Coordinates of C-alpha atoms in Angstrom, one line a residue:
Chain A
X195 CA -46.1 -6.3 58.6
X196 CA -45.7 -5.0 62.2
X197 CA -46.2 -1.5 63.2
X198 CA -42.7 -1.3 64.6
X199 CA -41.4 -1.5 61.1
X200 CA -43.3 1.5 60.0
X201 CA -40.9 4.3 61.0
X202 CA -38.1 2.6 59.1
X203 CA -39.9 2.6 55.8
X204 CA -39.5 6.2 54.7
X205 CA -35.8 6.1 55.8
X206 CA -35.3 2.9 53.7
X207 CA -37.0 4.5 50.7
X208 CA -34.8 7.6 51.1
X209 CA -31.8 5.4 51.3
X210 CA -32.9 3.5 48.2
X211 CA -33.5 6.7 46.4
X212 CA -30.1 8.0 47.4
X213 CA -28.5 4.8 46.3
X214 CA -30.3 5.0 43.0
X215 CA -29.2 8.7 42.5
X216 CA -25.7 7.7 43.4
X217 CA -25.7 5.0 40.8
X218 CA -27.1 7.3 38.2
X219 CA -24.3 9.8 39.0
X220 CA -21.7 7.1 38.8
X221 CA -23.1 5.9 35.5
X222 CA -23.1 9.4 34.1
X223 CA -19.4 9.9 35.2
X224 CA -18.5 6.5 33.6
X225 CA -20.3 7.5 30.4
X226 CA -18.3 10.8 30.2
X227 CA -15.1 8.9 31.1
X228 CA -15.7 6.4 28.3
X229 CA -16.2 9.3 25.9
X230 CA -13.0 10.9 27.0
X231 CA -11.0 7.6 27.0
X232 CA -11.9 6.7 23.4
X233 CA -10.7 10.2 22.4
X234 CA -7.6 10.7 24.5
X235 CA -6.9 7.2 25.8
X236 CA -7.3 5.5 29.1
X237 CA -4.1 7.0 30.3
X238 CA -5.5 10.5 29.6
X239 CA -8.2 9.9 32.1
X240 CA -7.9 11.8 35.3
X241 CA -10.2 12.6 38.2
X242 CA -9.5 16.3 37.4
X243 CA -10.3 16.1 33.6
X244 CA -13.5 14.2 34.4
X245 CA -14.6 16.7 37.1
X246 CA -14.2 19.4 34.4
X247 CA -16.2 17.5 31.8
X248 CA -19.0 16.5 34.2
X249 CA -19.0 19.9 36.0
X250 CA -18.6 18.1 39.3
X251 CA -16.0 18.8 42.0
X252 CA -12.9 16.6 42.0
X253 CA -13.9 15.3 45.4
X254 CA -17.3 14.4 44.1
X255 CA -15.8 12.4 41.3
X256 CA -13.3 10.9 43.6
X257 CA -16.0 9.7 46.0
X258 CA -17.4 7.4 43.3
X259 CA -14.2 5.7 42.4
X260 CA -11.6 6.2 45.1
X261 CA -8.7 6.0 42.6
X262 CA -7.8 6.7 39.0
X263 CA -7.1 3.0 38.5
X264 CA -10.6 2.1 39.7
X265 CA -12.0 4.7 37.3
X266 CA -10.1 3.2 34.4
X267 CA -11.3 -0.3 35.3
X268 CA -14.9 0.9 35.5
X269 CA -14.5 2.4 32.0
X270 CA -13.2 -0.9 30.6
X271 CA -16.1 -2.7 32.2
X272 CA -18.6 -0.3 30.6
X273 CA -16.8 -0.6 27.3
X274 CA -17.0 -4.3 27.5
X275 CA -20.7 -4.3 28.4
X276 CA -21.5 -2.1 25.4
X277 CA -19.3 -4.2 23.1
X278 CA -21.3 -7.3 24.2
X279 CA -24.5 -5.4 23.7
X280 CA -23.6 -4.3 20.1
X281 CA -21.5 -7.2 18.9
X282 CA -22.2 -10.4 20.9
X283 CA -25.9 -10.5 21.9
X284 CA -27.4 -9.5 18.5
X285 CA -25.4 -12.4 16.9
X286 CA -26.8 -14.9 19.4
X287 CA -30.2 -14.8 17.6
X288 CA -28.5 -16.4 14.5
X289 CA -28.4 -20.2 14.1
X290 CA -25.3 -21.9 15.5
X291 CA -22.4 -22.3 13.1
X292 CA -21.5 -20.1 10.1
X293 CA -24.6 -17.8 10.3
X294 CA -23.7 -16.9 13.9
X295 CA -20.0 -16.5 13.1
X296 CA -20.8 -14.3 10.2
X297 CA -23.1 -12.2 12.3
X298 CA -20.4 -11.8 15.0
X299 CA -17.9 -10.6 12.5
X300 CA -20.4 -8.3 10.8
X301 CA -21.3 -6.7 14.1
X302 CA -17.6 -6.5 15.1
X303 CA -16.9 -4.8 11.7
X304 CA -19.9 -2.5 12.3
X305 CA -18.5 -1.4 15.6
X306 CA -15.0 -1.0 14.3
X307 CA -16.3 1.1 11.4
X308 CA -17.9 3.5 13.9
X309 CA -14.7 3.5 15.9
X310 CA -12.7 4.6 12.8
X311 CA -14.0 8.0 13.9
X312 CA -14.2 7.7 17.6
X313 CA -11.3 5.5 18.5
X314 CA -11.3 2.0 20.2
X315 CA -10.0 1.4 23.7
X316 CA -9.3 -2.3 23.0
X317 CA -6.7 -1.0 20.4
X318 CA -5.5 2.2 21.9
X319 CA -5.5 0.6 25.4
X320 CA -3.3 -2.2 24.2
X321 CA -0.7 0.2 23.0
X322 CA -0.9 2.2 26.3
X323 CA -0.8 -0.8 28.6
X324 CA 1.3 -3.3 26.7
X325 CA 4.3 -2.5 28.9
X326 CA 2.5 -1.6 32.1
X327 CA 1.6 -4.6 34.2
X328 CA -1.2 -4.0 36.8
X329 CA -4.9 -4.3 37.3
X330 CA -5.9 -1.9 34.4
X331 CA -3.9 -3.9 31.9
X332 CA -5.3 -7.1 33.4
X333 CA -8.9 -5.8 33.1
X334 CA -8.4 -4.8 29.5
X335 CA -6.6 -8.0 28.5
X336 CA -9.3 -10.2 30.1
X337 CA -12.0 -8.2 28.5
X338 CA -10.4 -8.7 25.0
X339 CA -9.8 -12.4 25.8
X340 CA -13.5 -12.9 26.8
X341 CA -14.5 -11.7 23.4
X342 CA -11.9 -13.8 21.6
X343 CA -13.1 -16.8 23.5
X344 CA -16.6 -16.2 22.3
X345 CA -15.3 -15.9 18.7
X346 CA -13.4 -19.2 19.2
X347 CA -16.6 -20.9 20.5
X348 CA -18.5 -19.7 17.4
X349 CA -15.7 -21.1 15.1
X350 CA -15.8 -24.4 17.0
X351 CA -19.6 -24.6 16.5
X352 CA -19.2 -23.9 12.8
X353 CA -16.9 -26.9 12.7
X354 CA -19.4 -29.0 14.7
X355 CA -22.1 -28.0 12.3
X356 CA -20.0 -29.0 9.4
X357 CA -20.0 -25.5 8.0
X358 CA -16.3 -25.2 8.0
X359 CA -13.6 -27.8 7.7
X360 CA -13.2 -30.1 10.8
X361 CA -9.5 -29.5 10.7
X362 CA -9.7 -25.7 11.0
X363 CA -7.8 -24.4 13.9
X364 CA -9.9 -21.9 16.0
X365 CA -6.8 -20.1 17.3
X366 CA -5.4 -19.6 13.8
X367 CA -8.7 -18.5 12.3
X368 CA -9.3 -16.0 15.1
X369 CA -5.7 -14.7 14.7
X370 CA -6.3 -14.0 11.0
X371 CA -9.7 -12.5 11.6
X372 CA -8.4 -10.3 14.4
X373 CA -5.7 -9.1 12.0
X374 CA -8.3 -7.9 9.6
X375 CA -10.0 -5.9 12.3
X376 CA -6.7 -4.4 13.4
X377 CA -5.8 -3.6 9.8
X378 CA -9.1 -2.0 9.2
X379 CA -8.7 0.3 12.2
X380 CA -5.1 1.2 11.3
X381 CA -5.6 1.7 7.6
X382 CA -8.9 3.5 7.8
X383 CA -8.2 5.6 10.9
X384 CA -4.5 6.4 10.5
X385 CA -3.8 6.0 6.8
X386 CA -7.2 7.1 5.7
X387 CA -7.4 4.4 3.0
X388 CA -10.9 4.6 1.7
X389 CA -11.3 0.9 0.8
X390 CA -10.4 -0.5 4.1
X391 CA -13.9 -1.7 5.1
X392 CA -14.3 -3.5 1.7
X393 CA -10.8 -5.0 2.2
X394 CA -11.6 -6.4 5.6
X395 CA -14.8 -7.9 4.4
X396 CA -13.1 -9.5 1.4
X397 CA -10.4 -10.8 3.7
X398 CA -13.0 -12.4 5.9
X399 CA -14.6 -14.1 2.9
X400 CA -11.1 -15.3 1.9
X401 CA -10.6 -16.8 5.3
X402 CA -14.0 -18.5 5.3
X403 CA -13.4 -19.8 1.8
X404 CA -10.1 -21.3 2.8
X405 CA -11.4 -23.0 5.9
X406 CA -15.0 -23.4 4.8
X407 CA -14.9 -24.6 1.2
X408 CA -13.5 -28.0 2.0
X409 CA -10.9 -29.3 -0.5
X410 CA -11.6 -32.6 -2.2
X411 CA -9.8 -34.7 0.4
X412 CA -11.4 -33.0 3.4
X413 CA -14.9 -32.9 1.9
X414 CA -15.7 -36.4 2.9
X415 CA -14.6 -35.5 6.5
X416 CA -17.2 -32.9 6.8
X417 CA -20.0 -35.0 5.4
X418 CA -20.6 -37.0 8.6
X419 CA -20.9 -33.7 10.5
X420 CA -23.4 -32.4 8.0
X421 CA -25.3 -35.6 8.1
X422 CA -25.4 -35.5 11.9
X423 CA -26.7 -32.0 11.8
X424 CA -29.4 -32.9 9.4
X425 CA -30.4 -35.8 11.5
X426 CA -30.8 -33.5 14.5
X427 CA -33.1 -31.1 12.7
Chain B
X51 CA 46.7 26.1 -4.8
X52 CA 47.5 29.7 -4.1
X53 CA 49.2 31.0 -1.0
X54 CA 46.3 33.3 -0.3
X55 CA 44.2 30.3 0.5
X56 CA 46.6 29.1 3.2
X57 CA 45.3 31.1 6.2
X58 CA 41.8 29.8 5.6
X59 CA 42.6 26.1 5.7
X60 CA 42.8 25.5 9.4
X61 CA 39.7 27.6 9.9
X62 CA 37.8 25.5 7.4
X63 CA 39.1 22.3 8.9
X64 CA 38.0 23.5 12.3
X65 CA 34.6 24.4 10.9
X66 CA 34.4 20.9 9.2
X67 CA 35.3 19.3 12.5
X68 CA 32.8 21.3 14.4
X69 CA 30.1 20.4 11.9
X70 CA 31.1 16.7 12.1
X71 CA 31.0 17.0 15.9
X72 CA 27.6 18.7 15.7
X73 CA 26.2 15.9 13.5
X74 CA 27.5 13.3 15.9
X75 CA 25.9 15.0 18.8
X76 CA 22.6 15.3 16.9
X77 CA 22.8 11.6 15.9
X78 CA 23.4 10.6 19.5
X79 CA 20.4 12.7 20.6
X80 CA 18.2 11.1 17.9
X81 CA 19.4 7.6 18.9
X82 CA 18.4 8.3 22.6
X83 CA 15.1 9.8 21.4
X84 CA 14.3 6.8 19.3
X85 CA 15.0 4.5 22.3
X86 CA 12.7 6.7 24.5
X87 CA 10.0 6.9 21.8
X88 CA 9.7 3.1 21.3
X89 CA 9.2 2.8 25.1
X90 CA 7.0 5.7 26.0
X91 CA 5.7 6.8 22.6
X92 CA 6.5 9.8 20.3
X93 CA 4.1 11.9 22.4
X94 CA 6.2 11.1 25.5
X95 CA 9.2 12.7 23.9
X96 CA 10.2 16.1 25.2
X97 CA 13.3 18.3 25.0
X98 CA 13.4 18.1 28.8
X99 CA 13.2 14.2 29.0
X100 CA 15.8 14.0 26.3
X101 CA 18.2 16.4 28.0
X102 CA 18.0 14.2 31.1
X103 CA 18.7 11.0 29.2
X104 CA 21.6 12.5 27.2
X105 CA 22.9 14.5 30.2
X106 CA 22.8 17.6 28.1
X107 CA 21.3 21.0 28.8
X108 CA 17.8 21.6 27.5
X109 CA 19.1 24.5 25.5
X110 CA 21.8 22.2 24.1
X111 CA 19.2 19.7 22.9
X112 CA 16.9 22.5 21.7
X113 CA 19.7 24.0 19.6
X114 CA 19.8 20.8 17.5
X115 CA 16.0 20.6 16.8
X116 CA 14.4 23.9 17.4
X117 CA 11.1 22.3 18.4
X118 CA 9.6 19.2 19.8
X119 CA 7.8 18.5 16.5
X120 CA 11.1 18.7 14.6
X121 CA 12.6 16.2 17.2
X122 CA 9.6 13.8 16.7
X123 CA 10.0 14.0 12.9
X124 CA 13.8 13.4 13.1
X125 CA 13.0 10.3 15.2
X126 CA 10.5 9.0 12.6
X127 CA 13.1 9.6 9.8
X128 CA 15.7 7.6 11.8
X129 CA 13.2 4.8 12.5
X130 CA 12.4 4.7 8.9
X131 CA 16.0 4.5 7.9
X132 CA 16.6 1.6 10.3
X133 CA 13.5 -0.1 9.1
X134 CA 14.7 0.1 5.5
X135 CA 18.1 -1.2 6.6
X136 CA 16.7 -4.2 8.5
X137 CA 13.7 -5.1 6.3
X138 CA 13.9 -3.6 2.8
X139 CA 17.6 -3.7 1.7
X140 CA 18.4 -7.3 2.8
X141 CA 15.5 -8.5 0.7
X142 CA 16.7 -6.7 -2.4
X143 CA 19.4 -9.4 -2.8
X144 CA 16.7 -12.0 -3.4
X145 CA 15.4 -12.7 -6.9
X146 CA 12.4 -10.7 -8.1
X147 CA 9.0 -12.3 -7.3
X148 CA 8.0 -14.7 -4.6
X149 CA 11.6 -15.1 -3.2
X150 CA 11.9 -11.3 -2.6
X151 CA 8.3 -11.0 -1.3
X152 CA 9.0 -13.9 1.1
X153 CA 12.2 -12.3 2.3
X154 CA 10.5 -8.9 2.8
X155 CA 7.8 -10.6 5.0
X156 CA 10.4 -12.6 6.8
X157 CA 12.5 -9.5 7.7
X158 CA 9.3 -7.6 8.6
X159 CA 8.3 -10.5 10.9
X160 CA 11.9 -10.5 12.4
X161 CA 11.7 -6.9 13.2
X162 CA 8.2 -7.1 14.6
X163 CA 9.3 -10.1 16.8
X164 CA 12.1 -7.9 18.2
X165 CA 9.6 -5.1 18.8
X166 CA 7.3 -7.4 20.8
X167 CA 9.7 -6.4 23.6
X168 CA 10.7 -2.9 22.7
X169 CA 7.5 -1.5 21.0
X170 CA 7.0 -0.2 17.5
X171 CA 6.5 3.5 16.6
X172 CA 4.6 2.6 13.4
X173 CA 2.0 1.0 15.6
X174 CA 2.1 3.1 18.8
X175 CA 2.5 6.2 16.7
X176 CA -0.6 5.4 14.7
X177 CA -2.7 5.3 17.9
X178 CA -1.1 8.5 19.2
X179 CA -1.5 10.5 16.0
X180 CA -4.6 9.0 14.4
X181 CA -6.7 12.0 15.5
X182 CA -4.0 14.7 15.4
X183 CA -3.4 16.2 12.0
X184 CA -0.1 17.9 11.5
X185 CA 3.5 17.4 10.3
X186 CA 4.3 14.6 12.8
X187 CA 1.3 12.5 11.7
X188 CA 2.1 13.2 8.0
X189 CA 5.8 12.1 8.5
X190 CA 4.7 8.9 10.2
X191 CA 1.9 8.1 7.7
X192 CA 4.2 8.8 4.7
X193 CA 6.9 6.6 6.2
X194 CA 4.5 3.7 6.6
X195 CA 3.1 4.3 3.1
X196 CA 6.6 4.2 1.6
X197 CA 7.0 0.7 3.1
X198 CA 3.6 -0.4 2.0
X199 CA 4.3 0.8 -1.6
X200 CA 7.5 -1.3 -1.6
X201 CA 5.5 -4.3 -0.5
X202 CA 2.9 -3.7 -3.2
X203 CA 5.7 -3.5 -5.8
X204 CA 7.1 -6.8 -4.6
X205 CA 3.6 -8.3 -4.9
X206 CA 3.2 -6.9 -8.4
X207 CA 6.6 -8.4 -9.4
X208 CA 5.5 -11.8 -8.1
X209 CA 2.5 -11.5 -10.4
X210 CA 4.7 -10.5 -13.3
X211 CA 7.0 -13.4 -12.7
X212 CA 4.0 -15.7 -12.7
X213 CA 4.7 -16.8 -9.1
X214 CA 1.2 -15.8 -7.9
X215 CA -2.1 -15.5 -9.7
X216 CA -2.2 -12.6 -12.2
X217 CA -5.6 -11.6 -10.8
X218 CA -4.3 -11.1 -7.3
X219 CA -5.0 -7.6 -5.9
X220 CA -1.9 -6.0 -4.4
X221 CA -3.9 -3.8 -2.1
X222 CA -6.0 -6.7 -0.8
X223 CA -3.0 -8.9 -0.3
X224 CA -1.0 -6.2 1.5
X225 CA -4.1 -5.4 3.7
X226 CA -4.2 -9.1 4.8
X227 CA -0.5 -9.3 5.3
X228 CA -0.5 -6.0 7.3
X229 CA -3.2 -7.5 9.5
X230 CA -1.0 -10.4 10.4
X231 CA 1.8 -8.1 11.5
X232 CA -0.6 -6.0 13.6
X233 CA -2.2 -9.2 15.1
X234 CA 1.3 -10.5 15.9
X235 CA 2.2 -7.3 17.7
X236 CA -1.1 -7.1 19.6
X237 CA -1.4 -10.7 20.6
X238 CA 2.2 -11.3 21.5
X239 CA 2.9 -7.9 23.1
X240 CA -0.4 -7.2 24.8
X241 CA -2.1 -10.6 25.3
X242 CA 1.2 -12.5 25.7
X243 CA -0.1 -15.3 23.4
X244 CA 3.0 -17.6 23.0
X245 CA 2.1 -18.9 19.5
X246 CA 1.7 -15.6 17.8
X247 CA 4.8 -15.7 15.7
X248 CA 3.9 -19.2 14.4
X249 CA 0.3 -18.0 13.7
X250 CA 1.5 -15.0 11.7
X251 CA 3.8 -17.2 9.6
X252 CA 1.0 -19.7 9.0
X253 CA -1.3 -16.9 8.1
X254 CA 1.2 -15.6 5.5
X255 CA 1.5 -19.1 4.0
X256 CA -2.3 -19.3 3.9
X257 CA -2.4 -16.0 2.0
X258 CA 0.3 -17.0 -0.5
X259 CA -1.4 -20.3 -1.1
X260 CA -4.7 -18.6 -1.8
X261 CA -3.1 -16.1 -4.2
X262 CA -0.2 -18.3 -5.3
X263 CA -1.5 -21.7 -6.1
X264 CA -3.3 -20.6 -9.3
X265 CA -6.7 -22.4 -9.8
X266 CA -7.0 -24.3 -13.1
X267 CA -8.7 -21.4 -14.9
X268 CA -6.0 -18.9 -13.9
X269 CA -3.0 -21.3 -14.5
X270 CA -3.0 -20.7 -18.2
X271 CA -3.0 -16.9 -17.5
X272 CA 0.3 -17.1 -15.7
X273 CA 2.0 -19.2 -18.3
X274 CA 2.8 -16.3 -20.7
X275 CA 4.4 -14.4 -17.8
X276 CA 6.5 -17.5 -16.9
X277 CA 7.5 -17.9 -20.6
X278 CA 8.4 -14.2 -20.9
X279 CA 10.6 -14.5 -17.8
X280 CA 12.3 -17.6 -19.2
X281 CA 13.0 -15.8 -22.5
X282 CA 14.7 -13.0 -20.6
X283 CA 17.0 -15.3 -18.8

């Protein structure tokens, strides 16, 4: 290290500290924005409302995002990160195939159950942006599709492992499972049906049974897959 | 008819005509309001926006409803009447049991398919009002529940007719079917998945097959129902 570098160091440290502080503030704003968005919707978000909640100046909030759209997209990214944290990553510890698929659904259900009270921006956002093309809609749709793709991969693995019928169609299975999650949210949150969680779980078992419990003709099809799996172990 | 009644007649006719005209105007406002609500949501409805669309004065629109809430409830009632017209009544011509249940689902699908483009206030309204107690939410929820009750009756009849397993749970079946409709709306309208209609139809067949194709043990249970039906005919 040369001496000429010395005078720079405290400045750089200050810069780093300021950057860190800036990131913390931005994270705090996004956190507040996410809380607001789940309650009043992404469309309800405004720099003004957020300034009020965070007790910052409008220009202070604005400096971190530049536009309302950028703020909405940041909220979607944060929601997605938390969704992955709660739903996707914990399931990755489960063995490939049906155990992992079951865990993904269980965590998805768990999160949806919590959101019966708080609201879900993947569901409310879809209604808000289904007829509004643009970057916010794109961010939201791509976030949902990333999750759907992960579910489809888990279904495909369950087929590879011979845990469900080899002829099962990932898209069809996911569509039916997604329907259960949407029905749970709708019926529990809007209609206040008390048995909705049990219904969604029973529906998932029904789907698995249909695709998983191979009928006599298809049973022999899944045997090689099972044998291959056993050979690997 | 006495002569003393004569002078009244034109007045009464005028009154009747005015009432008729008033009802027509109100119907026209509700029609415009329903169009607006499917696009921008029930919450987007305002006396002002409606005055603009119908080219009436705000006070003119206000005179017919008295409040924004009353306007929203009138829109929900009109939506419900049209839903019954499109979905419920045409199916009533089908024989009790599976044919009628199939027809109800087919018409529901048909309406949902049209609403992929226009929006659906049973779905968008649920998101708007799921955390807002009050008469608008109550009107919306009771309207949805009326339809769900009709579906459950159709499922119960299909059991009585021996068309589906006697052990089938109406609530569970309806929950799963409702999920398909919600997934269709979400995936076709928001994610733009092209195969959503086919997926929902395939999902319905999967549900029917699960509850309909009675397993060996349950088959004998449905025989008495079938025999009773044949005896009636």
